[in-house]
mmCIF file of C-alpha atoms in Angstrom:
data_model
loop_
_atom_site.group_PDB
_atom_site.id
_atom_site.type_symbol
_atom_site.label_atom_id
_atom_site.label_comp_id
_atom_site.label_asym_id
_atom_site.label_seq_id
_atom_site.Cartn_x
_atom_site.Cartn_y
_atom_site.Cartn_z
ATOM 1 C CA MET A 1223 66.012 12.064 -3.698
ATOM 2 C CA VAL A 1224 67.723 10.441 -6.471
ATOM 3 C CA GLY A 1225 65.602 9.457 -9.485
ATOM 4 C CA THR A 1226 62.179 8.951 -10.180
ATOM 5 C CA THR A 1227 60.317 10.257 -7.166
ATOM 6 C CA THR A 1228 57.351 11.558 -5.444
ATOM 7 C CA SER A 1229 56.528 13.174 -2.313
ATOM 8 C CA ALA A 1230 53.472 15.003 -0.618
ATOM 9 C CA GLY A 1231 55.238 18.154 0.084
ATOM 10 C CA GLY A 1232 55.497 19.132 3.362
ATOM 11 C CA LEU A 1233 57.966 21.062 5.897
ATOM 12 C CA PHE A 1234 61.766 20.348 5.380
ATOM 13 C CA ARG A 1235 65.309 21.601 6.308
ATOM 14 C CA ASP A 1236 67.508 20.811 3.017
ATOM 15 C CA VAL A 1237 65.717 19.478 -0.191
ATOM 16 C CA LYS A 1238 68.398 17.606 -2.572
ATOM 17 C CA LEU A 1239 66.989 16.157 -5.825
ATOM 18 C CA ILE A 1240 68.550 14.348 -8.536
ATOM 19 C CA GLY A 1241 66.304 13.457 -11.352
ATOM 20 C CA GLU A 1242 62.614 13.437 -12.190
ATOM 21 C CA SER A 1243 60.927 14.527 -8.842
ATOM 22 C CA GLU A 1244 57.272 15.417 -8.017
ATOM 23 C CA PHE A 1245 55.498 17.384 -5.092
ATOM 24 C CA HIS A 1246 51.768 17.235 -4.431
ATOM 25 C CA GLY A 1247 51.516 19.798 -2.168
ATOM 26 C CA ASN A 1248 53.378 23.001 -0.794
ATOM 27 C CA VAL A 1249 56.942 22.610 0.002
ATOM 28 C CA ASP A 1250 58.597 24.842 2.942
ATOM 29 C CA CYS A 1251 62.249 24.494 3.270
ATOM 30 C CA LEU A 1252 65.143 26.298 4.095
ATOM 31 C CA LYS A 1253 67.489 25.361 1.074
ATOM 32 C CA PHE A 1254 66.143 23.515 -2.443
ATOM 33 C CA THR A 1255 68.805 21.911 -4.479
ATOM 34 C CA ASN A 1256 67.734 20.749 -7.962
ATOM 35 C CA THR A 1257 69.734 18.796 -10.603
ATOM 36 C CA GLY A 1258 66.953 17.607 -13.492
ATOM 37 C CA GLU A 1259 63.535 18.053 -13.449
ATOM 38 C CA VAL A 1260 61.122 18.957 -10.933
ATOM 39 C CA GLU A 1261 57.330 19.466 -10.627
ATOM 40 C CA VAL A 1262 55.591 20.818 -7.541
ATOM 41 C CA ASN A 1263 51.998 21.016 -7.460
ATOM 42 C CA GLY A 1264 51.873 23.988 -4.743
ATOM 43 C CA SER A 1265 53.789 26.682 -3.791
ATOM 44 C CA LEU A 1266 57.535 26.319 -3.004
ATOM 45 C CA LYS A 1267 59.219 28.683 -0.402
ATOM 46 C CA ALA A 1268 62.935 28.594 -0.011
ATOM 47 C CA ALA A 1269 64.169 30.490 3.180
ATOM 48 C CA SER A 1270 67.728 30.638 2.316
ATOM 49 C CA GLU A 1271 68.587 29.324 -1.245
ATOM 50 C CA LEU A 1272 67.064 27.820 -4.445
ATOM 51 C CA LYS A 1273 69.418 26.149 -6.891
ATOM 52 C CA VAL A 1274 68.109 24.695 -10.002
ATOM 53 C CA THR A 1275 69.753 23.056 -12.510
ATOM 54 C CA GLY A 1276 67.370 21.966 -15.320
ATOM 55 C CA GLU A 1277 63.664 22.364 -15.179
ATOM 56 C CA CYS A 1278 61.551 23.324 -12.530
ATOM 57 C CA THR A 1279 57.611 23.571 -12.848
ATOM 58 C CA ILE A 1280 55.612 25.498 -9.625
ATOM 59 C CA ARG A 1281 52.292 25.246 -9.805
ATOM 60 C CA GLY A 1282 51.624 28.219 -7.341
ATOM 61 C CA SER A 1283 53.983 30.830 -6.223
ATOM 62 C CA LEU A 1284 58.004 30.784 -5.608
ATOM 63 C CA GLU A 1285 59.379 32.987 -2.592
ATOM 64 C CA ALA A 1286 63.291 32.173 -2.286
ATOM 65 C CA ARG A 1287 65.854 34.373 -0.756
ATOM 66 C CA ARG A 1288 68.824 33.339 -3.378
ATOM 67 C CA LEU A 1289 67.781 31.650 -6.833
ATOM 68 C CA ARG A 1290 70.410 30.467 -8.924
ATOM 69 C CA GLY A 1291 71.161 28.250 -11.356
ATOM 70 C CA ARG A 1292 70.767 27.339 -15.000
ATOM 71 C CA GLY A 1293 67.720 26.380 -17.202
ATOM 72 C CA GLU A 1294 64.242 26.795 -17.227
ATOM 73 C CA ILE A 1295 61.610 27.936 -14.528
ATOM 74 C CA LYS A 1296 57.952 28.049 -15.024
ATOM 75 C CA ILE A 1297 56.055 29.556 -12.234
ATOM 76 C CA LEU A 1298 52.029 29.942 -12.658
ATOM 77 C CA GLN A 1299 52.115 32.358 -9.653
ATOM 78 C CA GLY A 1300 54.130 35.174 -8.496
ATOM 79 C CA LEU A 1301 58.054 34.996 -7.530
ATOM 80 C CA ARG A 1302 59.543 36.836 -4.813
ATOM 81 C CA GLY A 1303 63.110 37.003 -3.419
ATOM 82 C CA GLU A 1304 66.195 38.614 -2.687
ATOM 83 C CA HIS A 1305 68.644 37.986 -4.954
ATOM 84 C CA ILE A 1306 68.421 36.305 -8.348
ATOM 85 C CA LYS A 1307 71.260 34.877 -10.816
ATOM 86 C CA PHE A 1308 69.963 32.685 -13.471
ATOM 87 C CA THR A 1309 70.681 31.793 -16.772
ATOM 88 C CA GLY A 1310 67.914 30.326 -18.965
ATOM 89 C CA ASN A 1311 64.442 30.841 -19.405
ATOM 90 C CA ILE A 1312 62.000 32.245 -16.664
ATOM 91 C CA ASP A 1313 58.014 32.494 -16.808
ATOM 92 C CA THR A 1314 55.866 33.936 -14.363
ATOM 93 C CA GLY A 1315 52.006 34.087 -13.928
ATOM 94 C CA GLY A 1316 52.213 37.034 -11.511
ATOM 95 C CA ASP A 1317 54.685 39.344 -10.418
ATOM 96 C CA CYS A 1318 58.221 39.255 -10.258
ATOM 97 C CA GLU A 1319 59.916 41.118 -7.187
ATOM 98 C CA ILE A 1320 63.512 40.701 -6.381
ATOM 99 C CA ASP A 1321 65.813 43.203 -4.892
ATOM 100 C CA ALA A 1322 69.180 42.391 -7.123
ATOM 101 C CA CYS A 1323 68.045 40.762 -10.234
ATOM 102 C CA GLU A 1324 70.977 39.035 -12.751
ATOM 103 C CA LEU A 1325 68.768 37.273 -15.556
ATOM 104 C CA GLN A 1326 71.016 36.044 -19.115
ATOM 105 C CA GLY A 1327 68.698 34.471 -21.136
ATOM 106 C CA ALA A 1328 64.623 35.037 -21.960
ATOM 107 C CA PHE A 1329 61.270 35.710 -19.690
ATOM 108 C CA ASN A 1330 57.645 36.101 -19.574
ATOM 109 C CA ILE A 1331 56.428 37.659 -17.146
ATOM 110 C CA GLU A 1332 52.556 38.255 -17.290
ATOM 111 C CA GLY A 1333 52.637 41.016 -14.234
ATOM 112 C CA LEU A 1334 55.576 43.587 -13.136
ATOM 113 C CA LEU A 1335 58.872 42.729 -12.875
ATOM 114 C CA SER A 1336 60.389 44.815 -9.695
ATOM 115 C CA ALA A 1337 63.700 45.069 -8.849
ATOM 116 C CA ASP A 1338 66.139 48.148 -7.001
ATOM 117 C CA HIS A 1339 69.093 46.515 -9.250
ATOM 118 C CA LEU A 1340 67.917 44.606 -12.489
ATOM 119 C CA GLU A 1341 70.863 43.300 -14.883
ATOM 120 C CA LEU A 1342 69.730 42.062 -17.897
ATOM 121 C CA LYS A 1343 71.236 40.162 -20.784
ATOM 122 C CA MET A 1344 69.111 38.889 -23.773
ATOM 123 C CA PHE A 1345 69.294 35.690 -25.335
ATOM 124 C CA GLY A 1346 65.563 35.415 -26.901
ATOM 125 C CA PRO A 1347 62.307 37.475 -26.175
ATOM 126 C CA CYS A 1348 61.714 38.805 -23.396
ATOM 127 C CA ARG A 1349 58.211 40.127 -22.012
ATOM 128 C CA ALA A 1350 56.877 41.949 -19.127
ATOM 129 C CA ARG A 1351 53.746 43.947 -18.382
ATOM 130 C CA GLU A 1352 55.933 46.555 -16.323
ATOM 131 C CA ILE A 1353 59.293 46.940 -15.412
ATOM 132 C CA GLY A 1354 59.706 49.301 -12.129
ATOM 133 C CA GLY A 1355 62.984 49.704 -9.949
ATOM 134 C CA THR A 1356 66.101 51.929 -9.446
ATOM 135 C CA ALA A 1357 68.724 50.996 -11.755
ATOM 136 C CA LEU A 1358 67.569 48.934 -14.669
ATOM 137 C CA SER A 1359 69.799 47.609 -17.388
ATOM 138 C CA VAL A 1360 68.629 45.738 -20.588
ATOM 139 C CA LYS A 1361 71.203 44.711 -22.875
ATOM 140 C CA ARG A 1362 71.255 41.896 -26.070
ATOM 141 C CA SER A 1363 73.805 39.499 -24.784
ATOM 142 C CA LYS A 1364 76.718 39.207 -26.824
ATOM 143 C CA ALA A 1365 76.561 35.551 -27.623
ATOM 144 C CA SER A 1366 72.847 36.103 -28.666
ATOM 145 C CA LYS A 1367 73.924 37.065 -32.149
ATOM 146 C CA LEU A 1368 75.819 33.865 -32.468
ATOM 147 C CA LEU A 1369 72.456 31.912 -31.436
ATOM 148 C CA SER A 1370 70.149 33.556 -33.791
ATOM 149 C CA ILE A 1371 72.589 31.910 -36.817
ATOM 150 C CA PHE A 1372 70.850 28.593 -35.505
ATOM 151 C CA ARG A 1373 67.691 29.517 -33.983
ATOM 152 C CA SER A 1374 64.630 31.015 -35.621
ATOM 153 C CA SER A 1375 62.375 31.512 -32.361
ATOM 154 C CA GLY A 1376 62.117 35.342 -32.034
ATOM 155 C CA ASN A 1377 64.949 37.795 -31.742
ATOM 156 C CA ALA A 1378 66.548 38.840 -28.333
ATOM 157 C CA GLY A 1379 64.734 41.886 -27.392
ATOM 158 C CA LEU A 1380 62.587 43.252 -25.051
ATOM 159 C CA THR A 1381 58.698 43.953 -25.180
ATOM 160 C CA VAL A 1382 57.277 45.688 -22.187
ATOM 161 C CA ASP A 1383 54.494 48.192 -21.762
ATOM 162 C CA GLN A 1384 55.576 50.239 -19.420
ATOM 163 C CA ILE A 1385 59.382 50.635 -17.923
ATOM 164 C CA GLU A 1386 59.841 53.116 -14.506
ATOM 165 C CA GLY A 1387 62.900 53.540 -12.947
ATOM 166 C CA ASP A 1388 65.399 56.237 -11.638
ATOM 167 C CA ARG A 1389 68.130 54.921 -13.889
ATOM 168 C CA VAL A 1390 67.330 53.179 -16.967
ATOM 169 C CA GLN A 1391 69.331 51.777 -20.111
ATOM 170 C CA LEU A 1392 67.716 50.018 -22.692
ATOM 171 C CA GLU A 1393 68.690 48.069 -25.950
ATOM 172 C CA TYR A 1394 66.570 46.432 -28.262
ATOM 173 C CA THR A 1395 63.324 47.129 -26.335
ATOM 174 C CA VAL A 1396 59.841 48.044 -27.510
ATOM 175 C CA ALA A 1397 58.261 49.886 -24.878
ATOM 176 C CA ALA A 1398 54.629 52.166 -25.241
ATOM 177 C CA VAL A 1399 55.824 54.609 -22.058
ATOM 178 C CA VAL A 1400 59.393 54.775 -20.387
ATOM 179 C CA ARG A 1401 59.912 56.762 -17.644
ATOM 180 C CA GLY A 1402 62.751 57.702 -15.193
ATOM 181 C CA LYS A 1403 65.310 60.216 -14.346
ATOM 182 C CA HIS A 1404 68.478 59.474 -16.329
ATOM 183 C CA VAL A 1405 66.979 57.199 -19.439
ATOM 184 C CA THR A 1406 69.200 56.122 -21.884
ATOM 185 C CA VAL A 1407 67.826 54.525 -24.990
ATOM 186 C CA GLY A 1408 70.405 51.937 -26.706
ATOM 187 C CA PRO A 1409 70.575 50.566 -30.324
ATOM 188 C CA GLY A 1410 67.203 48.626 -32.009
ATOM 189 C CA CYS A 1411 65.014 50.667 -29.451
ATOM 190 C CA GLU A 1412 61.144 51.681 -30.718
ATOM 191 C CA ILE A 1413 59.904 53.794 -27.635
ATOM 192 C CA GLY A 1414 56.106 55.172 -28.265
ATOM 193 C CA ARG A 1415 56.986 58.085 -25.444
ATOM 194 C CA VAL A 1416 59.726 58.822 -22.848
ATOM 195 C CA GLU A 1417 59.161 61.127 -20.183
ATOM 196 C CA TYR A 1418 62.838 61.652 -17.979
ATOM 197 C CA GLY A 1419 63.743 64.016 -15.372
ATOM 198 C CA GLU A 1420 67.322 65.032 -15.536
ATOM 199 C CA THR A 1421 69.027 63.388 -18.937
ATOM 200 C CA LEU A 1422 68.356 61.527 -21.955
ATOM 201 C CA THR A 1423 70.611 59.954 -24.594
ATOM 202 C CA VAL A 1424 69.266 58.316 -27.469
ATOM 203 C CA HIS A 1425 71.052 55.642 -30.017
ATOM 204 C CA LYS A 1426 71.137 56.894 -33.637
ATOM 205 C CA SER A 1427 69.101 53.768 -34.800
ATOM 206 C CA ALA A 1428 66.676 54.224 -31.941
ATOM 207 C CA ILE A 1429 63.322 55.158 -32.838
ATOM 208 C CA VAL A 1430 61.306 57.517 -29.872
ATOM 209 C CA LYS A 1431 58.368 58.825 -31.064
ATOM 210 C CA GLN A 1432 57.504 61.389 -28.088
ATOM 211 C CA ARG A 1433 59.853 62.936 -25.622
ATOM 212 C CA VAL A 1434 59.010 64.853 -22.683
ATOM 213 C CA LYS A 1435 60.937 66.495 -19.862
ATOM 214 C CA GLN A 1436 59.593 66.798 -16.611
ATOM 215 C CA MET B 1206 39.805 62.940 -12.801
ATOM 216 C CA GLU B 1207 38.173 61.339 -9.701
ATOM 217 C CA PRO B 1208 39.336 63.934 -6.968
ATOM 218 C CA ASN B 1209 39.980 61.195 -4.284
ATOM 219 C CA LEU B 1210 42.720 59.580 -6.551
ATOM 220 C CA ILE B 1211 46.320 60.797 -7.107
ATOM 221 C CA SER B 1212 47.982 59.553 -9.878
ATOM 222 C CA LYS B 1213 51.933 57.746 -9.835
ATOM 223 C CA LYS B 1214 53.640 61.020 -11.366
ATOM 224 C CA GLU B 1215 52.067 63.733 -8.756
ATOM 225 C CA LEU B 1216 52.409 61.530 -6.083
ATOM 226 C CA LEU B 1217 56.226 61.236 -6.757
ATOM 227 C CA ASP B 1218 56.380 64.862 -7.326
ATOM 228 C CA GLU B 1219 54.567 65.906 -4.119
ATOM 229 C CA LYS B 1220 56.245 63.976 -2.152
ATOM 230 C CA GLY B 1221 59.861 64.333 -3.663
ATOM 231 C CA ILE B 1222 60.169 60.261 -3.878
ATOM 232 C CA SER B 1223 62.039 58.280 -6.651
ATOM 233 C CA TYR B 1224 60.184 55.155 -8.370
ATOM 234 C CA GLY B 1225 62.902 52.990 -6.956
ATOM 235 C CA GLN B 1226 61.723 54.051 -3.604
ATOM 236 C CA LEU B 1227 58.013 53.584 -4.427
ATOM 237 C CA TYR B 1228 58.747 49.929 -5.798
ATOM 238 C CA ARG B 1229 60.992 48.823 -3.338
ATOM 239 C CA TRP B 1230 58.377 49.956 -0.723
ATOM 240 C CA LYS B 1231 55.632 47.960 -3.120
ATOM 241 C CA ARG B 1232 58.261 45.149 -2.590
ATOM 242 C CA LYS B 1233 58.319 45.168 1.100
ATOM 243 C CA GLN B 1234 54.690 45.239 0.971
ATOM 244 C CA LEU B 1235 54.526 48.842 2.965
ATOM 245 C CA ILE B 1236 52.022 49.585 0.126
ATOM 246 C CA PRO B 1237 49.134 47.400 -0.264
ATOM 247 C CA GLU B 1238 48.878 45.824 -3.459
ATOM 248 C CA ASP B 1239 45.448 46.797 -4.173
ATOM 249 C CA TRP B 1240 45.895 50.783 -3.700
ATOM 250 C CA PHE B 1241 47.574 50.227 -7.117
ATOM 251 C CA ILE B 1242 44.527 51.418 -9.493
ATOM 252 C CA ARG B 1243 45.181 50.783 -13.063
ATOM 253 C CA LYS B 1244 43.617 53.198 -15.611
ATOM 254 C CA SER B 1245 43.617 53.996 -19.311
ATOM 255 C CA THR B 1246 44.359 57.855 -19.685
ATOM 256 C CA PHE B 1247 45.237 59.481 -22.921
ATOM 257 C CA THR B 1248 49.022 58.996 -22.596
ATOM 258 C CA GLY B 1249 48.165 54.971 -22.356
ATOM 259 C CA GLN B 1250 47.972 53.271 -18.736
ATOM 260 C CA GLU B 1251 48.636 55.105 -15.902
ATOM 261 C CA THR B 1252 48.537 54.094 -12.034
ATOM 262 C CA PHE B 1253 46.808 55.975 -9.329
ATOM 263 C CA PHE B 1254 46.318 55.897 -5.676
ATOM 264 C CA PRO B 1255 43.573 56.537 -3.332
ATOM 265 C CA ARG B 1256 45.215 60.081 -2.569
ATOM 266 C CA ASP B 1257 44.159 60.247 1.355
ATOM 267 C CA LEU B 1258 45.662 56.813 2.353
ATOM 268 C CA ILE B 1259 48.848 57.042 0.102
ATOM 269 C CA LEU B 1260 49.689 60.310 1.179
ATOM 270 C CA ALA B 1261 49.269 59.313 5.305
ATOM 271 C CA ARG B 1262 51.487 55.827 4.307
ATOM 272 C CA ILE B 1263 53.828 58.028 2.387
ATOM 273 C CA ASP B 1264 54.328 60.262 5.510
ATOM 274 C CA LYS B 1265 54.199 57.701 7.639
ATOM 275 C CA ILE B 1266 57.331 55.308 6.003
ATOM 276 C CA MET B 1267 59.664 58.803 5.328
ATOM 277 C CA ASN B 1268 59.387 59.428 9.453
ATOM 278 C CA MET B 1269 59.837 55.669 10.480
ATOM 279 C CA LYS B 1270 62.466 55.014 7.850
ATOM 280 C CA ASP B 1271 65.355 56.159 10.175
ATOM 281 C CA ASP B 1272 64.447 54.604 13.423
ATOM 282 C CA LEU B 1273 62.674 51.050 11.861
ATOM 283 C CA SER B 1274 64.204 48.719 9.081
ATOM 284 C CA LEU B 1275 61.687 48.004 6.187
ATOM 285 C CA ASP B 1276 61.140 44.627 7.212
ATOM 286 C CA GLU B 1277 60.099 45.957 10.656
ATOM 287 C CA LEU B 1278 57.963 48.585 9.295
ATOM 288 C CA ALA B 1279 56.533 45.766 6.748
ATOM 289 C CA ASP B 1280 55.311 44.285 10.366
ATOM 290 C CA GLN B 1281 53.819 47.485 11.593
ATOM 291 C CA PHE B 1282 51.373 47.756 8.346
ATOM 292 C CA SER B 1283 50.545 44.074 7.535
ATOM 293 C CA PRO B 1284 47.163 43.274 8.321
ATOM 294 C CA LEU B 1285 48.118 40.197 9.979
ATOM 295 C CA LEU B 1286 47.839 39.762 13.378
ATOM 296 C CA PRO B 1287 50.814 39.799 15.434
ATOM 297 C CA GLU B 1288 51.056 37.091 17.826
ATOM 298 C CA TYR B 1289 51.218 39.391 20.611
ATOM 299 C CA GLU B 1290 49.346 38.723 24.577
ATOM 300 C CA LEU B 1291 49.026 41.114 27.193
ATOM 301 C CA ARG B 1292 47.468 40.833 30.704
ATOM 302 C CA LYS B 1293 44.457 42.116 31.909
ATOM 303 C CA ALA B 1294 46.533 44.235 34.662
ATOM 304 C CA ASP B 1295 49.093 45.432 32.025
ATOM 305 C CA LEU B 1296 46.323 46.169 29.762
ATOM 306 C CA MET B 1297 44.754 48.797 32.471
ATOM 307 C CA LYS B 1298 48.273 49.538 33.556
ATOM 308 C CA ARG B 1299 49.524 51.092 30.048
ATOM 309 C CA ASN B 1300 46.141 52.615 29.227
ATOM 310 C CA ILE B 1301 45.666 51.253 25.877
ATOM 311 C CA VAL B 1302 41.983 51.221 26.000
ATOM 312 C CA SER B 1303 39.922 52.962 28.977
ATOM 313 C CA ASN B 1304 39.095 51.816 32.405
ATOM 314 C CA VAL B 1305 35.473 52.197 31.575
ATOM 315 C CA VAL B 1306 35.735 49.913 28.628
ATOM 316 C CA ILE B 1307 37.236 46.900 30.719
ATOM 317 C CA GLU B 1308 35.130 47.607 33.669
ATOM 318 C CA ARG B 1309 31.912 47.378 31.544
ATOM 319 C CA PHE B 1310 32.892 44.209 29.193
ATOM 320 C CA ALA B 1311 35.799 42.792 31.139
ATOM 321 C CA SER B 1312 34.999 42.682 35.143
ATOM 322 C CA VAL B 1313 34.280 38.978 34.939
ATOM 323 C CA ASP B 1314 37.716 38.229 33.482
ATOM 324 C CA SER B 1315 40.415 37.615 36.975
ATOM 325 C CA ASP B 1316 43.339 40.158 36.633
ATOM 326 C CA SER B 1317 45.893 37.579 35.661
ATOM 327 C CA ILE B 1318 43.798 36.639 31.937
ATOM 328 C CA VAL B 1319 46.077 36.871 29.414
ATOM 329 C CA TYR B 1320 44.330 38.490 26.159
ATOM 330 C CA THR B 1321 45.454 38.074 22.578
ATOM 331 C CA PHE B 1322 45.767 40.537 20.430
ATOM 332 C CA GLU B 1323 42.480 39.919 18.820
ATOM 333 C CA ARG B 1324 40.725 40.240 21.776
ATOM 334 C CA LEU B 1325 42.523 43.798 22.449
ATOM 335 C CA LEU B 1326 41.553 44.902 18.957
ATOM 336 C CA TYR B 1327 38.000 44.250 19.838
ATOM 337 C CA PHE B 1328 38.206 46.435 22.967
ATOM 338 C CA PHE B 1329 40.322 48.751 21.071
ATOM 339 C CA VAL B 1330 37.422 49.071 18.238
ATOM 340 C CA ALA B 1331 34.835 49.582 21.476
ATOM 341 C CA ASP B 1332 36.865 52.085 23.068
ATOM 342 C CA LYS B 1333 36.946 54.016 20.048
ATOM 343 C CA LEU B 1334 33.458 54.079 19.024
ATOM 344 C CA LEU B 1335 32.646 54.689 22.786
ATOM 345 C CA HIS B 1336 34.745 57.627 22.640
ATOM 346 C CA ALA B 1337 33.738 59.312 19.522
ATOM 347 C CA GLY B 1338 29.942 59.246 21.360
ATOM 348 C CA ASP B 1339 28.758 56.791 18.543
ATOM 349 C CA MET B 1340 27.512 54.060 20.721
ATOM 350 C CA SER B 1341 26.012 53.136 23.703
ATOM 351 C CA MET B 1342 27.624 50.962 26.382
ATOM 352 C CA GLU B 1343 24.747 48.185 25.576
ATOM 353 C CA GLU B 1344 25.421 48.279 21.677
ATOM 354 C CA GLY B 1345 29.094 47.906 22.648
ATOM 355 C CA GLU B 1346 27.934 44.141 24.121
ATOM 356 C CA ARG B 1347 26.775 43.426 21.072
ATOM 357 C CA LEU B 1348 29.609 44.833 19.337
ATOM 358 C CA LEU B 1349 32.305 42.771 21.208
ATOM 359 C CA GLN B 1350 29.965 39.598 20.453
ATOM 360 C CA THR B 1351 29.678 40.432 16.626
ATOM 361 C CA MET B 1352 33.267 40.803 16.653
ATOM 362 C CA ARG B 1353 33.901 37.627 18.407
ATOM 363 C CA GLU B 1354 31.560 35.358 15.919
ATOM 364 C CA HIS B 1355 32.616 36.948 12.656
ATOM 365 C CA PHE B 1356 36.096 38.613 12.837
ATOM 366 C CA PRO B 1357 38.417 35.359 12.864
ATOM 367 C CA LYS B 1358 35.831 34.379 9.741
ATOM 368 C CA PHE B 1359 37.697 36.825 7.458
ATOM 369 C CA GLU B 1360 41.432 35.339 8.211
ATOM 370 C CA GLY B 1361 43.450 38.126 8.013
ATOM 371 C CA LYS B 1362 41.577 39.468 4.537
ATOM 372 C CA ALA B 1363 40.765 43.052 4.801
ATOM 373 C CA CYS B 1364 37.393 43.771 6.307
ATOM 374 C CA ASP B 1365 35.418 46.811 7.180
ATOM 375 C CA LEU B 1366 33.003 47.357 10.324
ATOM 376 C CA LEU B 1367 29.993 49.121 9.677
ATOM 377 C CA PHE B 1368 27.919 50.307 12.202
ATOM 378 C CA ALA B 1369 24.198 51.655 11.077
ATOM 379 C CA ARG B 1370 20.966 52.693 12.826
ATOM 380 C CA LYS B 1371 17.414 53.168 11.558
ATOM 381 C CA MET B 1372 14.969 54.765 13.570
ATOM 382 C CA GLY B 1373 16.582 54.054 17.242
ATOM 383 C CA VAL B 1374 17.643 50.426 16.420
ATOM 384 C CA SER B 1375 21.522 49.859 15.743
ATOM 385 C CA SER B 1376 23.091 47.016 13.719
ATOM 386 C CA PHE B 1377 26.596 45.974 12.894
ATOM 387 C CA ALA B 1378 27.998 44.476 10.188
ATOM 388 C CA LEU B 1379 31.311 42.885 8.645
ATOM 389 C CA LEU B 1380 32.042 43.454 5.216
ATOM 390 C CA SER B 1381 35.500 42.934 3.201
ATOM 391 C CA VAL B 1382 36.616 45.192 1.699
ATOM 392 C CA PRO B 1383 37.195 46.748 -1.529
ATOM 393 C CA ALA B 1384 33.054 46.852 -1.404
ATOM 394 C CA ASP B 1385 29.959 49.566 -1.762
ATOM 395 C CA ILE B 1386 27.636 49.403 0.189
ATOM 396 C CA TYR B 1387 23.784 51.088 -0.104
ATOM 397 C CA TYR B 1388 21.156 51.473 2.240
ATOM 398 C CA GLU B 1389 17.889 52.369 2.322
ATOM 399 C CA SER B 1390 16.692 55.595 3.157
ATOM 400 C CA GLY B 1391 16.332 55.932 6.701
ATOM 401 C CA VAL B 1392 19.370 54.298 7.482
ATOM 402 C CA LYS B 1393 22.227 56.612 9.067
ATOM 403 C CA LEU B 1394 25.523 54.706 8.537
ATOM 404 C CA ILE B 1395 26.982 56.066 12.120
ATOM 405 C CA ALA B 1396 30.638 54.508 11.443
ATOM 406 C CA ARG B 1397 32.651 52.715 8.926
ATOM 407 C CA LEU B 1398 36.104 51.544 10.427
ATOM 408 C CA SER B 1399 38.586 49.947 8.481
ATOM 409 C CA MET B 1400 39.671 46.859 10.483
ATOM 410 C CA ASN B 1401 43.540 47.003 8.744
ATOM 411 C CA GLU B 1402 43.926 50.635 9.951
ATOM 412 C CA CYS B 1403 42.666 49.628 13.656
ATOM 413 C CA ILE B 1404 45.052 46.615 13.621
ATOM 414 C CA GLU B 1405 47.945 49.110 12.661
ATOM 415 C CA GLN B 1406 46.668 51.692 15.242
ATOM 416 C CA LEU B 1407 46.626 49.266 17.933
ATOM 417 C CA LYS B 1408 50.188 47.829 17.184
ATOM 418 C CA ALA B 1409 51.655 51.173 17.237
ATOM 419 C CA LYS B 1410 50.323 51.762 20.852
ATOM 420 C CA LEU B 1411 51.273 48.073 21.842
ATOM 421 C CA MET B 1412 54.895 48.412 20.297
#
């Protein structure tokens, strides 16, 4: 579909959109490619791949095996997938559950962000209620310093209530509780309480109020 | 602390599993969402689980994860009814429910009739209650009728079967969970069966 289009939604094989599109119901497809702006008034399911360049709003939940692209994704409910590689902004109203997650940019997750492998490079403010998984790495992107000169909309940093993982590496993170086996607290962190199993490394500029070894 | 709950930390220590594994299993829906109970404690928010349910589930996962993939395991635990059909003759041969049940409740059906998973589940539940000595044959008829009439209305949502008796008069009810229920005195709750558990058991028997 090219141009300004609307569709009722339904079952598709491949969906390719260029321009401004709107779906009035659930969309269930194999592959979904979008360049431009798309709004789904329902849930979107892409059995193999979802590629977004531009803006994507989903009023239901999103399920995609692979998700990649750049731009902005807004989901009112949860996000589920196997592999995400995305640059830009992600907003979800529910949980975000992905096996392998590579994010550059910013996000706001109302629920739990759960991943086996999480690699986060922050450009802007990131928020989640909880983060949990196996290997979690949170870093500030090198370009964010440059960007912060032009923008004033909050610093690149992560705010989260609780982080739990086996290997946790953090930078510029404000968290109430961090639990993990191997924990590395990098520069710019403010952690209320760290509970660690084996190793804990704390950067000299980081604040950790309470350290508990288990 | 409530005795029937276990905190996440205790669970990980007791079972020797990592955060990663727990989150992975949750993601694969091997552990139902409503078992994660969030409570405030003096150290902040903590997650608790129903102790017996989660310990049994973790044991099951650890035992089976070598033989089955996580996705296959998820199918086992999913409360959705699988698309499974079985002929009556095979049902008898495989000894899934006792012959008494089949003779009593399915004698009108011919041997070649095909039962859906749902029908098998009804027989399975009746068989369970009969075997436990909780229910009489006549009550079994009413149980099957109740299940046929009302169980599909739950559309895959978790529910419990309640079987209560007062002064010799029995009654069945289906209840969506989690829910608390209180009876007047004199009512004796004879059995409360989680349908999800029954589905799981039956699946394990059939596969």
